[in-house]
Amino acid sequence: MSWSSSNYLCISSSSSSSVISSNELARFDRCRLACESEGHRGKCQDLNRPTNIFAYNSLKPPSFKFDKGQRRKDHVLKKPRNISAYYSLKPPSYKFDALEPYMSKRTLEVHWGKHHRGYVESLNKYLEKDDILYGYTLDELIRVTYNNGNPLPEFNAAAQVWNHDFFWESMQPGGGNLPILGLLQQIEKDFGSFSSFREEFIETALTLFGSGWVWLVLKRNEKRLAITTTTNAVTPLVWDDIPLLSLDMWEHAYYLDYKNDKARYANVFMDHLVSWNAALARMARAQTFVNLGEPKILVA
Amino acid sequence: MALRTLATRKTLGALSRFPQQLRGLQTFTLPDLPYDYGALEPAISGDIMQLHHQKHHQTYITNYNKALEQLDDAIAKGDASTAVKLQSAIKFNGGGHVNHSIFWKNLAPTKEGGGEPPHGSLGWAIDQSYGSVGKLIAKMNAEGAAVQGSGWVWLAVDKELKRLVVETTANQDPLVTKGPSLVPLIGIDVWEHAYYLQYKNVRPDYLKSIWKVINWKYVSEIYEKECP
């Protein structure tokens, strides 16, 4: 039972009439220390007393009385604490002011501290209601709650938690510049050149209607990179594609810094924020699932 | 006689400079607000009003005009696929223009009657359908807060069934996409740009405050026109 560990059953000293042995005293002291550390203020009570069996098994504070002067206090036996943190809010791996002046500290504070946190809390609240969705990893939970296009109410929260985690990791201080190694090769192969990829990415970001995300994905079936957009909380995971980078085009992501100037935001992202290291690592991992062809091995 | 010459000269000028006007393509311009940007404080800040009007609404109008021009070309050339491809841009930008034009008229400074509850037939209809204005506001706020992403929350009258309805639309979809006989009475913009600078992510606070500047007089006029 989970509550027994969090819910220390304080054991009492015996009734006032008997002598307390030294053993018992030690146990009593240990109990008292444990009670205090848990924040209980109740008396420690002896588990060996027969009437305690009711106390041990019930979830309600027992209503029986002991000997005169030893009335059990209600708060000795508490109800089990509700588990309400299935998924946690993960902070970005850089400080909030590390992305200045391209993404202000204020934006990080509000975007992560209020929006992202809000999604985590609402996800946990949904899961608290009923355990049918308990036990999935976040990826699996997104796929399950997407329900093939007919999303359950938990989908929005779950997907946005994942999306934001992914987004923070898609950026780094001192980001921008060019991708390197295999990722650059693949981009040149699928888009012609890096600059035409960059142009297409920004163009896609600017023509997105409403709230959504722009992604660089590795398409599993077509075995190539592509730029896709999704609306609201949807993520390419639901189509089984492997995302490598994302750009949050919800207004809350850029409004404090750029007001309605989406073009500047998208350009700044590409020039100064995007983490090609993260994208490279993700692509390397993706290649365990998608065969992009044999590497070119030069023969002497 | 002079008048005729004047008219002819004007048409000639029109012919050379604005061939579209001769064909009947009307372009749109940003409507002026009937109040100052700062007049709706503290419910909506002057900054938001200025940005919302001069940047966002203007962008919708610019892009709408562009899309209409392109559509006009496509229709003239008989290019069906381009004409169809432009539909989403027209729905988005045109919808944005239509919706925001309604929105500006829906708001009024408190000094000019903003926030004063409706009387007359609209007040009576609201009491009939929702119990009270307060209950209607609570319902609209709940629906507005529940909109995921960007959209609008509407109080509309169904002109065929003569009934009030509360609806939400996504992005800039005009209200008619939810029902061909719906006439918008009140539209509240719940896109983040409408409240972010002031309320950050607390959309419910924005929805609660905006009722203090809703121009119920204008709303009653529209309602009485549809349901006399």
Short mmCIF file of C-alpha atoms in Angstrom, two decimals:
data_model
loop_
_atom_site.label_atom_id
_atom_site.label_comp_id
_atom_site.label_asym_id
_atom_site.label_seq_id
_atom_site.Cartn_x
_atom_site.Cartn_y
_atom_site.Cartn_z
CA MET A 1 0.00 0.00 0.00
CA SER A 2 1.51 3.27 -1.02
CA TRP A 3 0.10 5.17 1.89
CA SER A 4 1.90 3.20 4.53
CA SER A 5 5.22 4.72 3.52
CA SER A 6 3.95 8.26 3.36
CA ASN A 7 1.60 7.79 6.21
CA TYR A 8 3.64 6.78 9.18
CA LEU A 9 1.56 5.00 11.71
CA CYS A 10 2.74 6.40 14.89
CA ILE A 11 2.97 3.84 17.66
CA SER A 12 2.23 4.86 21.14
CA SER A 13 3.88 4.17 24.34
CA SER A 14 1.90 1.77 26.43
CA SER A 15 -0.68 2.99 28.86
CA SER A 16 0.39 5.03 31.74
CA SER A 17 0.09 2.12 34.14
CA SER A 18 2.80 -0.13 32.67
CA VAL A 19 6.52 0.30 32.72
CA ILE A 20 8.16 1.32 29.49
CA SER A 21 11.04 -0.97 28.64
CA SER A 22 14.20 0.48 27.15
CA ASN A 23 13.47 -1.16 23.82
CA GLU A 24 10.11 0.37 23.65
CA LEU A 25 11.55 3.72 24.59
CA ALA A 26 13.96 3.52 21.68
CA ARG A 27 11.11 2.63 19.35
CA PHE A 28 9.05 5.42 20.77
CA ASP A 29 11.84 7.91 20.20
CA ARG A 30 12.36 6.75 16.66
CA CYS A 31 8.65 6.97 16.08
CA ARG A 32 8.44 10.41 17.54
CA LEU A 33 11.27 11.65 15.32
CA ALA A 34 9.67 10.10 12.27
CA CYS A 35 6.30 11.63 13.14
CA GLU A 36 7.78 15.04 13.55
CA SER A 37 9.65 14.84 10.28
CA GLU A 38 6.40 13.94 8.54
CA GLY A 39 4.69 16.85 10.17
CA HIS A 40 2.42 14.83 12.43
CA ARG A 41 1.86 16.12 15.84
CA GLY A 42 0.08 13.11 17.20
CA LYS A 43 1.09 10.79 19.92
CA CYS A 44 2.93 7.68 18.97
CA GLN A 45 0.79 4.60 19.54
CA ASP A 46 1.60 0.98 20.02
CA LEU A 47 0.78 -1.27 17.11
CA ASN A 48 0.66 -4.22 19.43
CA ARG A 49 -2.47 -3.08 21.13
CA PRO A 50 -5.32 -5.16 19.71
CA THR A 51 -7.58 -2.23 19.01
CA ASN A 52 -4.91 -0.80 16.71
CA ILE A 53 -5.73 -3.34 14.04
CA PHE A 54 -8.71 -1.25 13.07
CA ALA A 55 -6.53 1.78 12.85
CA TYR A 56 -3.98 0.03 10.67
CA ASN A 57 -6.48 -1.11 8.11
CA SER A 58 -8.97 1.67 7.96
CA LEU A 59 -8.63 4.85 6.02
CA LYS A 60 -10.69 6.89 8.39
CA PRO A 61 -9.42 8.19 11.66
CA PRO A 62 -10.71 5.62 14.15
CA SER A 63 -13.31 6.81 16.59
CA PHE A 64 -12.61 4.51 19.53
CA LYS A 65 -11.15 5.73 22.77
CA PHE A 66 -8.17 4.38 24.61
CA ASP A 67 -7.75 4.48 28.35
CA LYS A 68 -8.63 7.66 30.03
CA GLY A 69 -6.45 10.45 28.82
CA GLN A 70 -5.26 8.79 25.67
CA ARG A 71 -7.89 9.81 23.14
CA ARG A 72 -6.59 9.27 19.62
CA LYS A 73 -6.10 12.46 17.74
CA ASP A 74 -7.68 12.62 14.34
CA HIS A 75 -4.62 13.61 12.46
CA VAL A 76 -2.53 10.61 13.53
CA LEU A 77 -4.02 8.57 10.73
CA LYS A 78 -4.32 10.57 7.54
CA LYS A 79 -6.03 9.75 4.30
CA PRO A 80 -3.61 8.61 1.61
CA ARG A 81 -2.13 11.57 -0.21
CA ASN A 82 -3.40 11.84 -3.78
CA ILE A 83 -0.72 11.16 -6.34
CA SER A 84 -1.03 14.03 -8.77
CA ALA A 85 2.25 14.34 -10.63
CA TYR A 86 2.49 11.84 -13.45
CA TYR A 87 4.46 14.02 -15.80
CA SER A 88 6.81 16.72 -14.73
CA LEU A 89 7.67 20.17 -15.97
CA LYS A 90 11.19 19.97 -17.35
CA PRO A 91 13.13 23.24 -17.45
CA PRO A 92 15.14 24.20 -20.52
CA SER A 93 18.81 23.28 -20.32
CA TYR A 94 19.86 26.92 -20.42
CA LYS A 95 19.09 29.86 -18.17
CA PHE A 96 16.13 32.06 -19.04
CA ASP A 97 18.31 34.98 -20.09
CA ALA A 98 20.66 32.81 -22.16
CA LEU A 99 18.71 33.42 -25.35
CA GLU A 100 18.78 37.21 -25.07
CA PRO A 101 18.41 39.37 -27.09
CA TYR A 102 16.67 37.02 -29.50
CA MET A 103 14.21 35.58 -27.05
CA SER A 104 13.84 37.63 -23.90
CA LYS A 105 13.96 36.33 -20.37
CA ARG A 106 10.41 37.60 -19.90
CA THR A 107 9.18 35.44 -22.78
CA LEU A 108 10.87 32.38 -21.33
CA GLU A 109 9.40 33.12 -17.92
CA VAL A 110 5.88 33.42 -19.25
CA HIS A 111 6.06 30.84 -22.02
CA TRP A 112 7.71 28.16 -19.87
CA GLY A 113 6.55 29.26 -16.44
CA LYS A 114 2.91 29.85 -17.30
CA HIS A 115 1.96 28.20 -20.59
CA HIS A 116 4.11 25.07 -20.45
CA ARG A 117 3.52 24.68 -16.72
CA GLY A 118 -0.21 25.10 -17.30
CA TYR A 119 -0.21 22.27 -19.83
CA VAL A 120 1.68 19.99 -17.44
CA GLU A 121 -0.72 20.75 -14.62
CA SER A 122 -3.79 20.24 -16.74
CA LEU A 123 -2.38 16.93 -18.03
CA ASN A 124 -1.78 15.75 -14.50
CA LYS A 125 -5.27 16.83 -13.51
CA TYR A 126 -6.80 14.82 -16.34
CA LEU A 127 -4.82 11.73 -15.42
CA GLU A 128 -5.81 12.08 -11.79
CA LYS A 129 -9.45 11.59 -12.68
CA ASP A 130 -9.20 8.04 -13.84
CA ASP A 131 -6.30 5.66 -14.36
CA ILE A 132 -7.19 4.35 -17.79
CA LEU A 133 -4.41 6.43 -19.34
CA TYR A 134 -1.92 5.69 -16.62
CA GLY A 135 1.40 4.10 -17.46
CA TYR A 136 2.09 5.40 -20.96
CA THR A 137 5.22 7.22 -21.93
CA LEU A 138 4.46 10.70 -23.18
CA ASP A 139 4.98 9.68 -26.82
CA GLU A 140 2.58 6.78 -26.49
CA LEU A 141 0.08 8.92 -24.62
CA ILE A 142 0.03 11.41 -27.47
CA ARG A 143 -0.59 8.73 -30.05
CA VAL A 144 -3.31 7.11 -27.97
CA THR A 145 -5.15 10.31 -27.13
CA TYR A 146 -4.92 11.53 -30.74
CA ASN A 147 -7.27 8.69 -31.43
CA ASN A 148 -6.61 8.76 -35.17
CA GLY A 149 -7.87 12.24 -35.77
CA ASN A 150 -10.61 12.36 -33.19
CA PRO A 151 -8.62 13.59 -30.23
CA LEU A 152 -9.59 12.99 -26.64
CA PRO A 153 -9.58 15.96 -24.29
CA GLU A 154 -6.23 14.89 -22.83
CA PHE A 155 -4.56 15.17 -26.23
CA ASN A 156 -4.18 18.93 -26.17
CA ALA A 157 -2.42 18.92 -22.83
CA ALA A 158 -0.23 15.90 -23.53
CA ALA A 159 0.84 17.04 -26.97
CA GLN A 160 1.59 20.57 -25.86
CA VAL A 161 3.77 19.28 -23.01
CA TRP A 162 5.77 17.22 -25.49
CA ASN A 163 5.85 20.01 -28.08
CA HIS A 164 7.23 22.53 -25.66
CA ASP A 165 9.86 20.17 -24.27
CA PHE A 166 10.93 19.54 -27.86
CA PHE A 167 10.91 23.25 -28.68
CA TRP A 168 13.17 24.25 -25.76
CA GLU A 169 15.59 21.55 -26.85
CA SER A 170 15.46 22.79 -30.44
CA MET A 171 17.03 26.04 -29.36
CA GLN A 172 20.32 26.87 -27.73
CA PRO A 173 22.28 29.95 -26.77
CA GLY A 174 24.58 30.78 -29.65
CA GLY A 175 22.42 28.83 -32.04
CA GLY A 176 21.88 29.42 -35.72
CA ASN A 177 24.62 29.15 -38.32
CA LEU A 178 24.68 26.02 -40.41
CA PRO A 179 24.08 22.39 -39.74
CA ILE A 180 27.04 20.12 -40.20
CA LEU A 181 27.94 16.61 -41.32
CA GLY A 182 25.16 14.23 -42.28
CA LEU A 183 22.36 16.64 -41.55
CA LEU A 184 23.73 19.24 -43.92
CA GLN A 185 24.23 16.59 -46.57
CA GLN A 186 20.66 15.37 -46.17
CA ILE A 187 19.27 18.92 -46.30
CA GLU A 188 21.21 19.61 -49.47
CA LYS A 189 20.00 16.36 -50.93
CA ASP A 190 16.31 16.98 -50.11
CA PHE A 191 16.07 20.76 -50.54
CA GLY A 192 18.81 21.55 -53.04
CA SER A 193 20.74 23.86 -50.77
CA PHE A 194 20.66 25.12 -47.23
CA SER A 195 19.46 28.56 -48.29
CA SER A 196 16.50 27.20 -50.18
CA PHE A 197 15.64 25.08 -47.15
CA ARG A 198 15.87 28.16 -44.94
CA GLU A 199 13.69 30.14 -47.31
CA GLU A 200 11.07 27.43 -47.45
CA PHE A 201 11.05 27.05 -43.67
CA ILE A 202 10.50 30.76 -43.09
CA GLU A 203 7.92 31.01 -45.86
CA THR A 204 6.01 28.12 -44.29
CA ALA A 205 6.14 29.79 -40.90
CA LEU A 206 4.71 33.00 -42.31
CA THR A 207 1.87 31.41 -44.24
CA LEU A 208 0.62 29.36 -41.34
CA PHE A 209 -2.93 30.42 -40.45
CA GLY A 210 -3.77 30.68 -36.79
CA SER A 211 -1.85 28.90 -34.04
CA GLY A 212 0.48 26.07 -34.86
CA TRP A 213 3.99 24.74 -35.26
CA VAL A 214 6.48 24.43 -38.11
CA TRP A 215 8.57 21.25 -38.16
CA LEU A 216 11.56 19.82 -39.90
CA VAL A 217 10.72 16.14 -39.99
CA LEU A 218 12.24 12.98 -41.31
CA LYS A 219 9.46 11.23 -43.14
CA ARG A 220 9.53 7.55 -42.39
CA ASN A 221 7.92 6.21 -45.53
CA GLU A 222 9.46 8.59 -48.00
CA LYS A 223 12.85 8.41 -46.28
CA ARG A 224 13.51 12.09 -46.72
CA LEU A 225 13.43 15.37 -44.84
CA ALA A 226 10.43 17.64 -45.17
CA ILE A 227 8.99 20.79 -43.69
CA THR A 228 5.49 20.41 -42.31
CA THR A 229 3.10 22.51 -40.29
CA THR A 230 0.63 21.44 -37.68
CA THR A 231 -2.21 23.36 -36.10
CA ASN A 232 -2.74 23.95 -32.42
CA ALA A 233 -1.28 21.01 -30.53
CA VAL A 234 -0.83 18.43 -33.25
CA THR A 235 2.65 16.93 -33.69
CA PRO A 236 4.16 14.85 -36.51
CA LEU A 237 4.47 11.99 -34.00
CA VAL A 238 0.86 11.15 -34.67
CA TRP A 239 1.71 10.42 -38.29
CA ASP A 240 4.69 8.42 -37.20
CA ASP A 241 7.18 10.89 -38.69
CA ILE A 242 10.29 11.80 -36.75
CA PRO A 243 10.57 15.49 -35.86
CA LEU A 244 14.03 17.04 -35.89
CA LEU A 245 13.27 20.70 -35.20
CA SER A 246 10.26 22.77 -34.32
CA LEU A 247 9.31 26.42 -34.28
CA ASP A 248 6.42 27.55 -32.11
CA MET A 249 4.21 29.87 -34.18
CA TRP A 250 1.58 30.38 -31.51
CA GLU A 251 1.38 34.08 -30.85
CA HIS A 252 2.42 33.65 -27.24
CA ALA A 253 5.83 32.47 -28.41
CA TYR A 254 6.80 35.75 -30.03
CA TYR A 255 4.30 38.40 -29.11
CA LEU A 256 6.15 39.88 -26.15
CA ASP A 257 9.36 40.25 -28.16
CA TYR A 258 8.23 40.88 -31.71
CA LYS A 259 4.56 41.84 -31.42
CA ASN A 260 3.06 40.93 -34.78
CA ASP A 261 6.35 40.83 -36.71
CA LYS A 262 6.38 37.11 -37.45
CA ALA A 263 8.95 37.49 -40.22
CA ARG A 264 11.56 38.91 -37.87
CA TYR A 265 10.87 36.20 -35.31
CA ALA A 266 11.24 33.40 -37.87
CA ASN A 267 14.44 34.89 -39.26
CA VAL A 268 15.94 35.39 -35.83
CA PHE A 269 15.09 31.81 -34.97
CA MET A 270 16.93 30.54 -38.02
CA ASP A 271 19.88 32.87 -37.58
CA HIS A 272 20.45 32.83 -33.84
CA LEU A 273 18.35 30.33 -31.93
CA VAL A 274 18.01 27.05 -33.76
CA SER A 275 20.12 24.26 -32.33
CA TRP A 276 21.59 22.27 -35.19
CA ASN A 277 23.39 20.12 -32.63
CA ALA A 278 20.07 18.93 -31.28
CA ALA A 279 18.77 18.33 -34.79
CA LEU A 280 21.89 16.38 -35.69
CA ALA A 281 21.58 14.20 -32.62
CA ARG A 282 17.91 13.57 -33.33
CA MET A 283 18.67 12.67 -36.92
CA ALA A 284 21.40 10.28 -35.88
CA ARG A 285 18.91 8.57 -33.62
CA ALA A 286 16.27 8.63 -36.32
CA GLN A 287 18.57 6.71 -38.62
CA THR A 288 18.20 3.67 -36.40
CA PHE A 289 14.58 3.62 -37.53
CA VAL A 290 14.82 4.96 -41.06
CA ASN A 291 17.39 3.71 -43.50
CA LEU A 292 18.65 6.70 -45.44
CA GLY A 293 20.92 4.65 -47.61
CA GLU A 294 24.49 3.55 -47.39
CA PRO A 295 27.04 6.14 -46.38
CA LYS A 296 29.50 7.09 -49.06
CA ILE A 297 32.69 5.28 -48.24
CA LEU A 298 35.58 6.47 -50.31
CA VAL A 299 37.71 3.79 -51.82
CA ALA A 300 41.38 4.67 -51.93
CA MET B 1 -21.85 69.75 -70.16
CA ALA B 2 -18.86 70.54 -68.06
CA LEU B 3 -20.06 67.93 -65.68
CA ARG B 4 -20.05 65.33 -68.39
CA THR B 5 -16.50 66.21 -69.35
CA LEU B 6 -15.52 65.94 -65.74
CA ALA B 7 -17.11 62.56 -65.50
CA THR B 8 -15.51 61.33 -68.69
CA ARG B 9 -12.09 62.52 -67.62
CA LYS B 10 -12.48 60.73 -64.36
CA THR B 11 -13.48 57.52 -66.06
CA LEU B 12 -10.57 57.81 -68.46
CA GLY B 13 -8.24 58.27 -65.58
CA ALA B 14 -9.85 55.30 -63.88
CA LEU B 15 -9.37 53.22 -67.00
CA SER B 16 -5.68 53.83 -67.17
CA ARG B 17 -4.79 53.73 -63.50
CA PHE B 18 -7.26 51.31 -61.95
CA PRO B 19 -8.36 48.82 -64.54
CA GLN B 20 -9.80 46.64 -61.78
CA GLN B 21 -12.27 49.28 -60.69
CA LEU B 22 -13.72 49.31 -64.16
CA ARG B 23 -14.14 45.56 -63.89
CA GLY B 24 -15.73 46.10 -60.49
CA LEU B 25 -13.09 44.81 -58.09
CA GLN B 26 -13.45 46.67 -54.87
CA THR B 27 -10.46 46.92 -52.61
CA PHE B 28 -10.82 47.39 -48.91
CA THR B 29 -9.40 49.90 -46.51
CA LEU B 30 -8.93 49.95 -42.81
CA PRO B 31 -12.05 51.37 -41.11
CA ASP B 32 -11.44 54.03 -38.49
CA LEU B 33 -12.21 53.32 -34.88
CA PRO B 34 -15.06 55.43 -33.46
CA TYR B 35 -13.01 55.97 -30.28
CA ASP B 36 -9.41 56.56 -29.23
CA TYR B 37 -7.01 53.70 -28.78
CA GLY B 38 -6.78 54.39 -25.08
CA ALA B 39 -10.50 54.86 -24.56
CA LEU B 40 -11.15 51.25 -23.59
CA GLU B 41 -8.69 51.17 -20.70
CA PRO B 42 -8.39 49.46 -18.28
CA ALA B 43 -10.28 46.61 -19.91
CA ILE B 44 -8.12 46.66 -23.03
CA SER B 45 -4.92 48.66 -23.08
CA GLY B 46 -4.20 51.33 -25.67
CA ASP B 47 -1.11 49.42 -26.86
CA ILE B 48 -3.15 46.37 -27.69
CA MET B 49 -5.82 48.42 -29.45
CA GLN B 50 -3.26 50.21 -31.56
CA LEU B 51 -1.39 47.07 -32.55
CA HIS B 52 -4.57 45.16 -33.10
CA HIS B 53 -6.06 47.82 -35.35
CA GLN B 54 -3.04 49.23 -37.17
CA LYS B 55 -1.03 46.06 -37.59
CA HIS B 56 -3.17 42.96 -37.39
CA HIS B 57 -6.38 44.25 -39.00
CA GLN B 58 -4.38 46.15 -41.61
CA THR B 59 -2.42 43.00 -42.48
CA TYR B 60 -5.64 41.06 -42.98
CA ILE B 61 -6.92 43.80 -45.29
CA THR B 62 -3.68 44.00 -47.28
CA ASN B 63 -3.54 40.26 -47.74
CA TYR B 64 -7.24 40.10 -48.52
CA ASN B 65 -6.84 42.68 -51.27
CA LYS B 66 -3.86 40.78 -52.64
CA ALA B 67 -5.75 37.51 -52.62
CA LEU B 68 -8.75 39.11 -54.32
CA GLU B 69 -6.53 40.51 -57.05
CA GLN B 70 -4.95 37.14 -57.61
CA LEU B 71 -8.38 35.52 -57.63
CA ASP B 72 -9.59 38.05 -60.15
CA ASP B 73 -6.64 37.25 -62.41
CA ALA B 74 -7.18 33.55 -62.04
CA ILE B 75 -10.87 33.83 -62.87
CA ALA B 76 -10.15 36.01 -65.89
CA LYS B 77 -7.60 33.51 -67.13
CA GLY B 78 -9.87 30.57 -66.36
CA ASP B 79 -7.27 29.12 -63.99
CA ALA B 80 -9.49 26.95 -61.83
CA SER B 81 -6.80 25.36 -59.68
CA THR B 82 -5.34 28.70 -58.61
CA ALA B 83 -8.82 30.04 -57.96
CA VAL B 84 -9.53 27.14 -55.64
CA LYS B 85 -6.11 27.33 -53.99
CA LEU B 86 -6.74 30.95 -53.06
CA GLN B 87 -9.92 30.09 -51.17
CA SER B 88 -8.18 29.43 -47.89
CA ALA B 89 -6.33 32.74 -48.07
CA ILE B 90 -9.60 34.52 -48.83
CA LYS B 91 -11.42 32.80 -45.98
CA PHE B 92 -8.62 33.62 -43.58
CA ASN B 93 -7.86 37.20 -44.54
CA GLY B 94 -11.36 38.16 -45.61
CA GLY B 95 -12.76 36.54 -42.50
CA GLY B 96 -10.23 38.44 -40.45
CA HIS B 97 -11.35 41.72 -41.99
CA VAL B 98 -15.05 40.98 -41.54
CA ASN B 99 -14.64 39.74 -37.97
CA HIS B 100 -12.50 42.62 -36.82
CA SER B 101 -14.82 45.20 -38.39
CA ILE B 102 -17.64 43.74 -36.30
CA PHE B 103 -15.37 43.64 -33.25
CA TRP B 104 -14.55 47.35 -33.34
CA LYS B 105 -18.24 48.21 -33.49
CA ASN B 106 -18.94 45.82 -30.61
CA LEU B 107 -16.72 47.84 -28.29
CA ALA B 108 -17.36 51.24 -26.78
CA PRO B 109 -15.73 53.22 -24.01
CA THR B 110 -17.52 53.05 -20.67
CA LYS B 111 -18.25 56.77 -20.95
CA GLU B 112 -20.24 56.14 -24.12
CA GLY B 113 -22.31 53.31 -22.77
CA GLY B 114 -19.88 50.43 -22.94
CA GLY B 115 -20.82 47.70 -20.54
CA GLU B 116 -24.34 48.94 -19.95
CA PRO B 117 -26.61 45.89 -20.09
CA PRO B 118 -29.17 45.63 -22.88
CA HIS B 119 -32.78 46.68 -22.49
CA GLY B 120 -35.67 46.21 -24.81
CA SER B 121 -36.25 43.17 -26.94
CA LEU B 122 -32.67 41.92 -26.81
CA GLY B 123 -32.61 42.01 -23.02
CA TRP B 124 -35.88 40.14 -22.96
CA ALA B 125 -34.65 37.55 -25.46
CA ILE B 126 -31.49 36.98 -23.43
CA ASP B 127 -33.52 36.48 -20.27
CA GLN B 128 -35.73 34.02 -22.12
CA SER B 129 -32.92 31.96 -23.59
CA TYR B 130 -30.26 32.14 -20.90
CA GLY B 131 -31.95 33.31 -17.73
CA SER B 132 -30.05 36.54 -17.37
CA VAL B 133 -27.32 38.59 -18.97
CA GLY B 134 -24.95 37.36 -16.27
CA LYS B 135 -25.60 33.75 -17.21
CA LEU B 136 -25.06 34.51 -20.89
CA ILE B 137 -21.76 36.18 -20.05
CA ALA B 138 -20.70 33.18 -17.98
CA LYS B 139 -21.54 30.83 -20.85
CA MET B 140 -19.69 32.90 -23.43
CA ASN B 141 -16.67 33.21 -21.15
CA ALA B 142 -16.57 29.48 -20.60
CA GLU B 143 -16.75 28.77 -24.32
CA GLY B 144 -14.22 31.47 -25.11
CA ALA B 145 -11.75 30.12 -22.59
CA ALA B 146 -12.19 26.63 -23.99
CA VAL B 147 -11.27 27.60 -27.56
CA GLN B 148 -8.02 25.84 -28.35
CA GLY B 149 -5.51 27.95 -30.17
CA SER B 150 -6.96 30.92 -32.03
CA GLY B 151 -10.59 31.75 -32.66
CA TRP B 152 -13.63 33.80 -31.81
CA VAL B 153 -16.59 33.41 -29.52
CA TRP B 154 -19.91 34.74 -30.82
CA LEU B 155 -23.38 35.66 -29.67
CA ALA B 156 -25.49 35.31 -32.76
CA VAL B 157 -29.11 35.31 -33.77
CA ASP B 158 -30.42 32.67 -36.10
CA LYS B 159 -32.54 34.77 -38.39
CA GLU B 160 -34.69 31.89 -39.53
CA LEU B 161 -35.37 30.35 -36.16
CA LYS B 162 -35.35 33.75 -34.43
CA ARG B 163 -33.21 32.32 -31.68
CA LEU B 164 -30.04 33.43 -29.88
CA VAL B 165 -27.05 31.11 -30.06
CA VAL B 166 -23.55 31.11 -28.60
CA GLU B 167 -20.96 29.76 -31.03
CA THR B 168 -17.22 29.56 -31.42
CA THR B 169 -15.20 29.60 -34.62
CA ALA B 170 -11.60 28.69 -35.22
CA ASN B 171 -8.93 31.02 -36.62
CA GLN B 172 -10.68 33.71 -38.67
CA ASP B 173 -13.54 31.59 -39.93
CA PRO B 174 -16.56 33.82 -40.34
CA LEU B 175 -19.64 32.91 -38.34
CA VAL B 176 -21.55 31.75 -41.39
CA THR B 177 -19.34 28.67 -41.50
CA LYS B 178 -21.22 27.49 -38.42
CA GLY B 179 -24.66 28.10 -39.87
CA PRO B 180 -25.80 29.95 -42.98
CA SER B 181 -28.57 31.84 -41.20
CA LEU B 182 -26.47 33.06 -38.26
CA VAL B 183 -26.10 36.82 -37.91
CA PRO B 184 -23.31 37.90 -35.58
CA LEU B 185 -24.32 40.15 -32.70
CA ILE B 186 -21.25 40.11 -30.48
CA GLY B 187 -17.89 38.70 -31.49
CA ILE B 188 -15.04 38.46 -29.01
CA ASP B 189 -11.56 37.90 -30.40
CA VAL B 190 -9.77 35.22 -28.36
CA TRP B 191 -6.65 35.14 -30.49
CA GLU B 192 -3.68 35.70 -28.22
CA HIS B 193 -2.83 38.99 -29.94
CA ALA B 194 -6.08 40.42 -28.58
CA TYR B 195 -4.99 40.19 -24.96
CA TYR B 196 -1.46 38.89 -24.58
CA LEU B 197 0.39 42.09 -23.78
CA GLN B 198 -1.98 42.84 -20.94
CA TYR B 199 -3.28 39.55 -19.64
CA LYS B 200 -0.51 37.16 -20.77
CA ASN B 201 -1.92 33.66 -20.71
CA VAL B 202 -4.87 34.41 -18.45
CA ARG B 203 -7.57 34.47 -21.09
CA PRO B 204 -10.42 34.16 -18.53
CA ASP B 205 -9.42 37.52 -16.99
CA TYR B 206 -9.56 39.17 -20.41
CA LEU B 207 -12.98 37.68 -21.06
CA LYS B 208 -14.26 38.91 -17.72
CA SER B 209 -12.99 42.45 -18.29
CA ILE B 210 -14.09 42.89 -21.86
CA TRP B 211 -17.76 42.91 -20.89
CA LYS B 212 -17.18 46.31 -19.30
CA VAL B 213 -16.67 47.81 -22.75
CA ILE B 214 -19.17 45.89 -24.84
CA ASN B 215 -21.43 48.21 -26.81
CA TRP B 216 -24.82 46.67 -26.09
CA LYS B 217 -26.60 49.56 -27.82
CA TYR B 218 -25.16 48.62 -31.18
CA VAL B 219 -25.86 44.95 -30.49
CA SER B 220 -29.52 45.75 -29.71
CA GLU B 221 -29.82 47.68 -32.96
CA ILE B 222 -28.60 44.72 -35.01
CA TYR B 223 -30.88 42.38 -33.11
CA GLU B 224 -33.92 44.56 -33.63
CA LYS B 225 -33.16 44.75 -37.31
CA GLU B 226 -33.10 40.95 -37.62
CA CYS B 227 -35.93 40.22 -35.22
CA PRO B 228 -38.26 43.21 -35.24
#
